[in-house]
Amino acid sequence: MKFFVDTADTDAIAELNDLGMVDGVTTNPSLIFKSGRDIKEVTKQICDMVSGPVSAETVALDADGMIAEGRELAKIADNITIKVPLTWAGLKACKVLSGEGRMVNVTLCFSANQALLAAKAGATFISPFIGRLDDLNLDGMDLIEEIRTIYDNYDFETEILAASIRSVNHMKEAALIGADVATAPPNVIKAMANHALTDKGLDAFLKDWEKTGQKIL
Ligand code: G3P
């Protein structure tokens, strides 16, 4: 499973990138707002750091507007993925932009039927939002499972990009189901390294090592 980082925080991206943990980056208008930076300037900086796909989201509501904004965002760098919402207009924009050979991430997906439409429209990535379904007492992972089955049934090439990931368990479950990509906030990716037994074991080893009176360096 590829790891995308769901943030516009360039320091956080750099830290994970140095460890080879960043296969791509996703941003959205809320994350750009949180960064306090200009969309083109911060997106360019991210594209210079990361060689994989970097999603930048359009904000127009009509297809022509999304297409124009998508083309403008694509000028930032070759690895830009244009993000459009899963609306009828978004599907039209996806069809046109993917037909021009551009990467398109269709976002705000909450049903298997929406994902089926995005694949038919030529999406490079479909972004089902797990956490926001969980928030409504639904199971976001059921959606990932349904889309996996449908895409495999018909050999769709659209990659499942599990989004709105909120926990380390989301990461594990997305990987078990076979999501192609998971995009997660930096703190969730870092938390995957944590285990109480690792901390406890390390503590015991260090106490015994101290008793030996030895040094390695
Ligand atoms: O990639 C979409 C993601 O940023 C949404 O996450 O936590 O705002 O539902 P969240």
PDB file of C-alpha atoms and ligand atoms in Angstrom:
ATOM      1  CA  MET A   1       0.000   0.000   0.000  1.00  0.00           C
ATOM      2  CA  LYS A   2       1.327   3.409  -0.949  1.00  0.00           C
ATOM      3  CA  PHE A   3       1.437   6.121   1.731  1.00  0.00           C
ATOM      4  CA  PHE A   4       0.281   9.601   0.829  1.00  0.00           C
ATOM      5  CA  VAL A   5       0.529  12.311   3.476  1.00  0.00           C
ATOM      6  CA  ASP A   6      -2.649  14.317   3.968  1.00  0.00           C
ATOM      7  CA  THR A   7      -1.245  17.736   4.812  1.00  0.00           C
ATOM      8  CA  ALA A   8       0.149  20.998   3.446  1.00  0.00           C
ATOM      9  CA  ASP A   9       2.646  21.209   6.316  1.00  0.00           C
ATOM     10  CA  THR A  10       5.982  21.083   4.484  1.00  0.00           C
ATOM     11  CA  ASP A  11       8.058  20.398   7.627  1.00  0.00           C
ATOM     12  CA  ALA A  12       5.939  17.349   8.432  1.00  0.00           C
ATOM     13  CA  ILE A  13       6.192  16.127   4.830  1.00  0.00           C
ATOM     14  CA  ALA A  14       9.983  16.582   4.871  1.00  0.00           C
ATOM     15  CA  GLU A  15      10.383  14.536   8.066  1.00  0.00           C
ATOM     16  CA  LEU A  16       8.448  11.570   6.651  1.00  0.00           C
ATOM     17  CA  ASN A  17       9.994  11.962   3.212  1.00  0.00           C
ATOM     18  CA  ASP A  18      13.492  11.582   4.677  1.00  0.00           C
ATOM     19  CA  LEU A  19      12.427   8.122   5.889  1.00  0.00           C
ATOM     20  CA  GLY A  20      11.068   7.132   2.468  1.00  0.00           C
ATOM     21  CA  MET A  21       7.505   7.082   3.833  1.00  0.00           C
ATOM     22  CA  VAL A  22       6.009   9.495   1.309  1.00  0.00           C
ATOM     23  CA  ASP A  23       4.708   8.102  -1.974  1.00  0.00           C
ATOM     24  CA  GLY A  24       2.592  11.193  -2.559  1.00  0.00           C
ATOM     25  CA  VAL A  25       0.733  14.050  -0.880  1.00  0.00           C
ATOM     26  CA  THR A  26      -2.912  15.097  -0.748  1.00  0.00           C
ATOM     27  CA  THR A  27      -4.163  18.569   0.049  1.00  0.00           C
ATOM     28  CA  ASN A  28      -7.599  20.140   0.120  1.00  0.00           C
ATOM     29  CA  PRO A  29      -8.935  23.685   0.697  1.00  0.00           C
ATOM     30  CA  SER A  30      -9.158  23.091   4.472  1.00  0.00           C
ATOM     31  CA  LEU A  31      -5.518  21.956   4.644  1.00  0.00           C
ATOM     32  CA  ILE A  32      -4.388  24.951   2.560  1.00  0.00           C
ATOM     33  CA  PHE A  33      -6.298  27.222   4.969  1.00  0.00           C
ATOM     34  CA  LYS A  34      -4.646  25.468   7.929  1.00  0.00           C
ATOM     35  CA  SER A  35      -1.186  26.035   6.405  1.00  0.00           C
ATOM     36  CA  GLY A  36      -1.867  29.779   6.133  1.00  0.00           C
ATOM     37  CA  ARG A  37       0.010  29.780   2.815  1.00  0.00           C
ATOM     38  CA  ASP A  38      -0.728  30.572  -0.826  1.00  0.00           C
ATOM     39  CA  ILE A  39      -1.984  27.455  -2.648  1.00  0.00           C
ATOM     40  CA  LYS A  40       0.376  27.729  -5.623  1.00  0.00           C
ATOM     41  CA  GLU A  41       3.418  28.585  -3.538  1.00  0.00           C
ATOM     42  CA  VAL A  42       2.991  25.799  -0.977  1.00  0.00           C
ATOM     43  CA  THR A  43       1.965  23.229  -3.607  1.00  0.00           C
ATOM     44  CA  LYS A  44       5.059  24.051  -5.675  1.00  0.00           C
ATOM     45  CA  GLN A  45       7.264  23.548  -2.616  1.00  0.00           C
ATOM     46  CA  ILE A  46       5.638  20.166  -1.952  1.00  0.00           C
ATOM     47  CA  CYS A  47       6.024  19.108  -5.604  1.00  0.00           C
ATOM     48  CA  ASP A  48       9.725  19.979  -5.454  1.00  0.00           C
ATOM     49  CA  MET A  49      10.165  17.765  -2.378  1.00  0.00           C
ATOM     50  CA  VAL A  50       8.112  14.743  -3.429  1.00  0.00           C
ATOM     51  CA  SER A  51       8.358  12.928  -6.749  1.00  0.00           C
ATOM     52  CA  GLY A  52       5.006  11.110  -6.416  1.00  0.00           C
ATOM     53  CA  PRO A  53       1.540  12.529  -7.110  1.00  0.00           C
ATOM     54  CA  VAL A  54       0.568  15.714  -5.246  1.00  0.00           C
ATOM     55  CA  SER A  55      -3.172  16.396  -5.171  1.00  0.00           C
ATOM     56  CA  ALA A  56      -4.347  19.995  -5.467  1.00  0.00           C
ATOM     57  CA  GLU A  57      -8.080  20.618  -5.296  1.00  0.00           C
ATOM     58  CA  THR A  58     -10.293  22.743  -7.533  1.00  0.00           C
ATOM     59  CA  VAL A  59     -13.023  24.869  -5.942  1.00  0.00           C
ATOM     60  CA  ALA A  60     -15.341  25.730  -8.861  1.00  0.00           C
ATOM     61  CA  LEU A  61     -18.745  24.038  -8.817  1.00  0.00           C
ATOM     62  CA  ASP A  62     -19.266  23.809 -12.585  1.00  0.00           C
ATOM     63  CA  ALA A  63     -17.344  21.521 -14.938  1.00  0.00           C
ATOM     64  CA  ASP A  64     -15.862  24.308 -17.087  1.00  0.00           C
ATOM     65  CA  GLY A  65     -14.623  26.085 -13.980  1.00  0.00           C
ATOM     66  CA  MET A  66     -13.074  22.896 -12.593  1.00  0.00           C
ATOM     67  CA  ILE A  67     -11.384  22.183 -15.913  1.00  0.00           C
ATOM     68  CA  ALA A  68      -9.930  25.710 -16.082  1.00  0.00           C
ATOM     69  CA  GLU A  69      -8.748  25.571 -12.466  1.00  0.00           C
ATOM     70  CA  GLY A  70      -7.366  22.073 -12.969  1.00  0.00           C
ATOM     71  CA  ARG A  71      -5.326  23.154 -15.991  1.00  0.00           C
ATOM     72  CA  GLU A  72      -4.010  26.130 -14.000  1.00  0.00           C
ATOM     73  CA  LEU A  73      -3.021  23.937 -11.027  1.00  0.00           C
ATOM     74  CA  ALA A  74      -1.370  21.437 -13.378  1.00  0.00           C
ATOM     75  CA  LYS A  75       1.052  24.181 -14.485  1.00  0.00           C
ATOM     76  CA  ILE A  76       2.626  24.081 -11.002  1.00  0.00           C
ATOM     77  CA  ALA A  77       4.502  20.824 -11.664  1.00  0.00           C
ATOM     78  CA  ASP A  78       4.394  17.578 -13.640  1.00  0.00           C
ATOM     79  CA  ASN A  79       3.373  15.541 -10.574  1.00  0.00           C
ATOM     80  CA  ILE A  80       0.202  17.524  -9.849  1.00  0.00           C
ATOM     81  CA  THR A  81      -2.949  15.439  -9.507  1.00  0.00           C
ATOM     82  CA  ILE A  82      -6.072  17.514 -10.038  1.00  0.00           C
ATOM     83  CA  LYS A  83      -8.651  16.896  -7.346  1.00  0.00           C
ATOM     84  CA  VAL A  84     -12.316  17.332  -8.240  1.00  0.00           C
ATOM     85  CA  PRO A  85     -15.397  16.564  -6.129  1.00  0.00           C
ATOM     86  CA  LEU A  86     -17.645  13.610  -6.819  1.00  0.00           C
ATOM     87  CA  THR A  87     -20.512  15.568  -8.354  1.00  0.00           C
ATOM     88  CA  TRP A  88     -21.915  15.242 -11.856  1.00  0.00           C
ATOM     89  CA  ALA A  89     -19.893  18.326 -12.825  1.00  0.00           C
ATOM     90  CA  GLY A  90     -16.817  16.770 -11.201  1.00  0.00           C
ATOM     91  CA  LEU A  91     -17.256  13.619 -13.276  1.00  0.00           C
ATOM     92  CA  LYS A  92     -17.466  15.710 -16.463  1.00  0.00           C
ATOM     93  CA  ALA A  93     -14.288  17.553 -15.483  1.00  0.00           C
ATOM     94  CA  CYS A  94     -12.613  14.223 -14.647  1.00  0.00           C
ATOM     95  CA  LYS A  95     -13.436  12.843 -18.084  1.00  0.00           C
ATOM     96  CA  VAL A  96     -12.001  15.897 -19.863  1.00  0.00           C
ATOM     97  CA  LEU A  97      -8.888  16.293 -17.695  1.00  0.00           C
ATOM     98  CA  SER A  98      -8.025  12.579 -17.686  1.00  0.00           C
ATOM     99  CA  GLY A  99      -8.572  12.594 -21.476  1.00  0.00           C
ATOM    100  CA  GLU A 100      -5.817  15.217 -21.650  1.00  0.00           C
ATOM    101  CA  GLY A 101      -3.483  12.748 -19.939  1.00  0.00           C
ATOM    102  CA  ARG A 102      -3.636  14.438 -16.535  1.00  0.00           C
ATOM    103  CA  MET A 103      -3.887  12.616 -13.201  1.00  0.00           C
ATOM    104  CA  VAL A 104      -7.273  13.159 -11.557  1.00  0.00           C
ATOM    105  CA  ASN A 105      -8.274  12.383  -7.972  1.00  0.00           C
ATOM    106  CA  VAL A 106     -12.047  12.278  -7.503  1.00  0.00           C
ATOM    107  CA  THR A 107     -12.705  13.196  -3.894  1.00  0.00           C
ATOM    108  CA  LEU A 108     -15.569  13.265  -1.387  1.00  0.00           C
ATOM    109  CA  CYS A 109     -16.679   9.738  -2.335  1.00  0.00           C
ATOM    110  CA  PHE A 110     -19.163   8.162   0.062  1.00  0.00           C
ATOM    111  CA  SER A 111     -20.701   5.297  -1.940  1.00  0.00           C
ATOM    112  CA  ALA A 112     -19.670   2.387  -4.152  1.00  0.00           C
ATOM    113  CA  ASN A 113     -21.860   3.707  -6.972  1.00  0.00           C
ATOM    114  CA  GLN A 114     -20.034   7.039  -6.881  1.00  0.00           C
ATOM    115  CA  ALA A 115     -16.740   5.134  -7.110  1.00  0.00           C
ATOM    116  CA  LEU A 116     -18.036   3.146 -10.086  1.00  0.00           C
ATOM    117  CA  LEU A 117     -18.912   6.380 -11.902  1.00  0.00           C
ATOM    118  CA  ALA A 118     -15.471   7.864 -11.164  1.00  0.00           C
ATOM    119  CA  ALA A 119     -13.746   4.812 -12.634  1.00  0.00           C
ATOM    120  CA  LYS A 120     -15.913   5.035 -15.759  1.00  0.00           C
ATOM    121  CA  ALA A 121     -14.966   8.734 -16.047  1.00  0.00           C
ATOM    122  CA  GLY A 122     -11.269   7.816 -16.086  1.00  0.00           C
ATOM    123  CA  ALA A 123     -10.231   8.805 -12.553  1.00  0.00           C
ATOM    124  CA  THR A 124      -6.640   8.027 -11.613  1.00  0.00           C
ATOM    125  CA  PHE A 125      -7.631   7.892  -7.928  1.00  0.00           C
ATOM    126  CA  ILE A 126     -10.927   7.593  -6.080  1.00  0.00           C
ATOM    127  CA  SER A 127     -10.956   9.012  -2.552  1.00  0.00           C
ATOM    128  CA  PRO A 128     -13.523   7.333  -0.273  1.00  0.00           C
ATOM    129  CA  PHE A 129     -13.713   9.164   3.086  1.00  0.00           C
ATOM    130  CA  ILE A 130     -13.535   6.564   5.846  1.00  0.00           C
ATOM    131  CA  GLY A 131     -13.528   8.752   8.964  1.00  0.00           C
ATOM    132  CA  ARG A 132     -16.475  10.892   7.928  1.00  0.00           C
ATOM    133  CA  LEU A 133     -18.609   7.742   7.416  1.00  0.00           C
ATOM    134  CA  ASP A 134     -17.490   6.434  10.816  1.00  0.00           C
ATOM    135  CA  ASP A 135     -18.571   9.801  12.277  1.00  0.00           C
ATOM    136  CA  LEU A 136     -22.136   8.954  11.184  1.00  0.00           C
ATOM    137  CA  ASN A 137     -22.021   5.548  12.893  1.00  0.00           C
ATOM    138  CA  LEU A 138     -21.461   3.854   9.517  1.00  0.00           C
ATOM    139  CA  ASP A 139     -18.426   1.700   8.731  1.00  0.00           C
ATOM    140  CA  GLY A 140     -16.107   3.471   6.305  1.00  0.00           C
ATOM    141  CA  MET A 141     -14.125   0.277   5.786  1.00  0.00           C
ATOM    142  CA  ASP A 142     -17.210  -1.459   4.327  1.00  0.00           C
ATOM    143  CA  LEU A 143     -17.051   1.109   1.540  1.00  0.00           C
ATOM    144  CA  ILE A 144     -13.381   0.393   0.827  1.00  0.00           C
ATOM    145  CA  GLU A 145     -14.212  -3.311   0.674  1.00  0.00           C
ATOM    146  CA  GLU A 146     -17.132  -2.763  -1.726  1.00  0.00           C
ATOM    147  CA  ILE A 147     -15.085  -0.586  -4.066  1.00  0.00           C
ATOM    148  CA  ARG A 148     -12.215  -3.116  -4.028  1.00  0.00           C
ATOM    149  CA  THR A 149     -14.639  -5.856  -5.094  1.00  0.00           C
ATOM    150  CA  ILE A 150     -16.235  -3.789  -7.846  1.00  0.00           C
ATOM    151  CA  TYR A 151     -12.947  -2.521  -9.280  1.00  0.00           C
ATOM    152  CA  ASP A 152     -11.473  -6.034  -9.230  1.00  0.00           C
ATOM    153  CA  ASN A 153     -14.597  -7.505 -10.868  1.00  0.00           C
ATOM    154  CA  TYR A 154     -14.058  -5.300 -13.901  1.00  0.00           C
ATOM    155  CA  ASP A 155     -10.306  -4.673 -13.813  1.00  0.00           C
ATOM    156  CA  PHE A 156     -10.720  -0.918 -13.403  1.00  0.00           C
ATOM    157  CA  GLU A 157      -7.328   0.767 -13.197  1.00  0.00           C
ATOM    158  CA  THR A 158      -8.537   3.567 -10.906  1.00  0.00           C
ATOM    159  CA  GLU A 159      -6.599   3.346  -7.641  1.00  0.00           C
ATOM    160  CA  ILE A 160      -8.456   3.270  -4.344  1.00  0.00           C
ATOM    161  CA  LEU A 161      -7.061   6.072  -2.198  1.00  0.00           C
ATOM    162  CA  ALA A 162      -8.440   5.550   1.315  1.00  0.00           C
ATOM    163  CA  ALA A 163      -8.930   9.061   2.733  1.00  0.00           C
ATOM    164  CA  SER A 164     -10.214  10.717   5.904  1.00  0.00           C
ATOM    165  CA  ILE A 165      -8.015   8.301   7.816  1.00  0.00           C
ATOM    166  CA  ARG A 166      -8.050   9.075  11.515  1.00  0.00           C
ATOM    167  CA  SER A 167      -6.324   6.159  13.248  1.00  0.00           C
ATOM    168  CA  VAL A 168      -3.645   3.520  12.999  1.00  0.00           C
ATOM    169  CA  ASN A 169      -6.392   0.888  12.814  1.00  0.00           C
ATOM    170  CA  HIS A 170      -7.749   2.597   9.711  1.00  0.00           C
ATOM    171  CA  MET A 171      -4.284   2.197   8.160  1.00  0.00           C
ATOM    172  CA  LYS A 172      -4.127  -1.500   9.013  1.00  0.00           C
ATOM    173  CA  GLU A 173      -7.639  -2.242   7.817  1.00  0.00           C
ATOM    174  CA  ALA A 174      -7.121  -0.339   4.546  1.00  0.00           C
ATOM    175  CA  ALA A 175      -3.951  -2.382   3.932  1.00  0.00           C
ATOM    176  CA  LEU A 176      -5.703  -5.674   4.779  1.00  0.00           C
ATOM    177  CA  ILE A 177      -8.552  -4.915   2.372  1.00  0.00           C
ATOM    178  CA  GLY A 178      -6.093  -3.963  -0.355  1.00  0.00           C
ATOM    179  CA  ALA A 179      -6.555  -0.217  -0.789  1.00  0.00           C
ATOM    180  CA  ASP A 180      -3.928   0.897  -3.303  1.00  0.00           C
ATOM    181  CA  VAL A 181      -3.111   4.024  -1.314  1.00  0.00           C
ATOM    182  CA  ALA A 182      -3.927   5.452   2.094  1.00  0.00           C
ATOM    183  CA  THR A 183      -3.614   9.149   2.750  1.00  0.00           C
ATOM    184  CA  ALA A 184      -3.194  10.008   6.404  1.00  0.00           C
ATOM    185  CA  PRO A 185      -2.164  12.935   8.590  1.00  0.00           C
ATOM    186  CA  PRO A 186       1.531  12.804   9.588  1.00  0.00           C
ATOM    187  CA  ASN A 187       0.716  12.004  13.242  1.00  0.00           C
ATOM    188  CA  VAL A 188      -1.221   8.879  12.241  1.00  0.00           C
ATOM    189  CA  ILE A 189       1.661   7.589  10.115  1.00  0.00           C
ATOM    190  CA  LYS A 190       4.137   8.233  12.945  1.00  0.00           C
ATOM    191  CA  ALA A 191       1.837   6.570  15.506  1.00  0.00           C
ATOM    192  CA  MET A 192       2.046   3.324  13.495  1.00  0.00           C
ATOM    193  CA  ALA A 193       5.509   2.853  15.046  1.00  0.00           C
ATOM    194  CA  ASN A 194       4.154   2.871  18.602  1.00  0.00           C
ATOM    195  CA  HIS A 195       3.605  -0.193  20.779  1.00  0.00           C
ATOM    196  CA  ALA A 196       3.489  -0.325  24.581  1.00  0.00           C
ATOM    197  CA  LEU A 197       5.386  -3.638  24.595  1.00  0.00           C
ATOM    198  CA  THR A 198       8.166  -2.083  22.502  1.00  0.00           C
ATOM    199  CA  ASP A 199       8.543   0.685  25.104  1.00  0.00           C
ATOM    200  CA  LYS A 200       8.389  -1.811  27.993  1.00  0.00           C
ATOM    201  CA  GLY A 201      10.900  -4.156  26.363  1.00  0.00           C
ATOM    202  CA  LEU A 202      13.306  -1.330  25.599  1.00  0.00           C
ATOM    203  CA  ASP A 203      13.102  -0.113  29.178  1.00  0.00           C
ATOM    204  CA  ALA A 204      13.969  -3.596  30.522  1.00  0.00           C
ATOM    205  CA  PHE A 205      16.881  -4.002  28.073  1.00  0.00           C
ATOM    206  CA  LEU A 206      18.326  -0.623  29.045  1.00  0.00           C
ATOM    207  CA  LYS A 207      18.071  -1.376  32.776  1.00  0.00           C
ATOM    208  CA  ASP A 208      19.952  -4.677  32.320  1.00  0.00           C
ATOM    209  CA  TRP A 209      22.521  -3.004  30.062  1.00  0.00           C
ATOM    210  CA  GLU A 210      23.251  -0.432  32.754  1.00  0.00           C
ATOM    211  CA  LYS A 211      23.959  -3.300  35.176  1.00  0.00           C
ATOM    212  CA  THR A 212      26.652  -4.707  32.834  1.00  0.00           C
ATOM    213  CA  GLY A 213      28.649  -1.471  33.172  1.00  0.00           C
ATOM    214  CA  GLN A 214      29.636  -1.812  29.496  1.00  0.00           C
ATOM    215  CA  LYS A 215      29.722   0.764  26.708  1.00  0.00           C
ATOM    216  CA  ILE A 216      29.472   0.228  22.956  1.00  0.00           C
ATOM    217  CA  LEU A 217      31.130   3.518  22.030  1.00  0.00           C
TER     218      LEU A 217
HETATM  219  O1  G3P B   1      -8.129  13.435   2.271  1.00  0.00           O
HETATM  220  C1  G3P B   1      -9.331  13.908   2.786  1.00  0.00           C
HETATM  221  C2  G3P B   1      -9.147  14.170   4.223  1.00  0.00           C
HETATM  222  O2  G3P B   1      -8.321  15.266   4.391  1.00  0.00           O
HETATM  223  C3  G3P B   1     -10.369  14.379   5.006  1.00  0.00           C
HETATM  224  O3  G3P B   1     -10.050  14.046   6.300  1.00  0.00           O
HETATM  225  O4  G3P B   1     -10.287  14.016   8.713  1.00  0.00           O
HETATM  226  O5  G3P B   1     -11.096  15.994   7.398  1.00  0.00           O
HETATM  227  O6  G3P B   1     -12.324  13.828   7.315  1.00  0.00           O
HETATM  228  P1  G3P B   1     -10.994  14.512   7.496  1.00  0.00           P
END
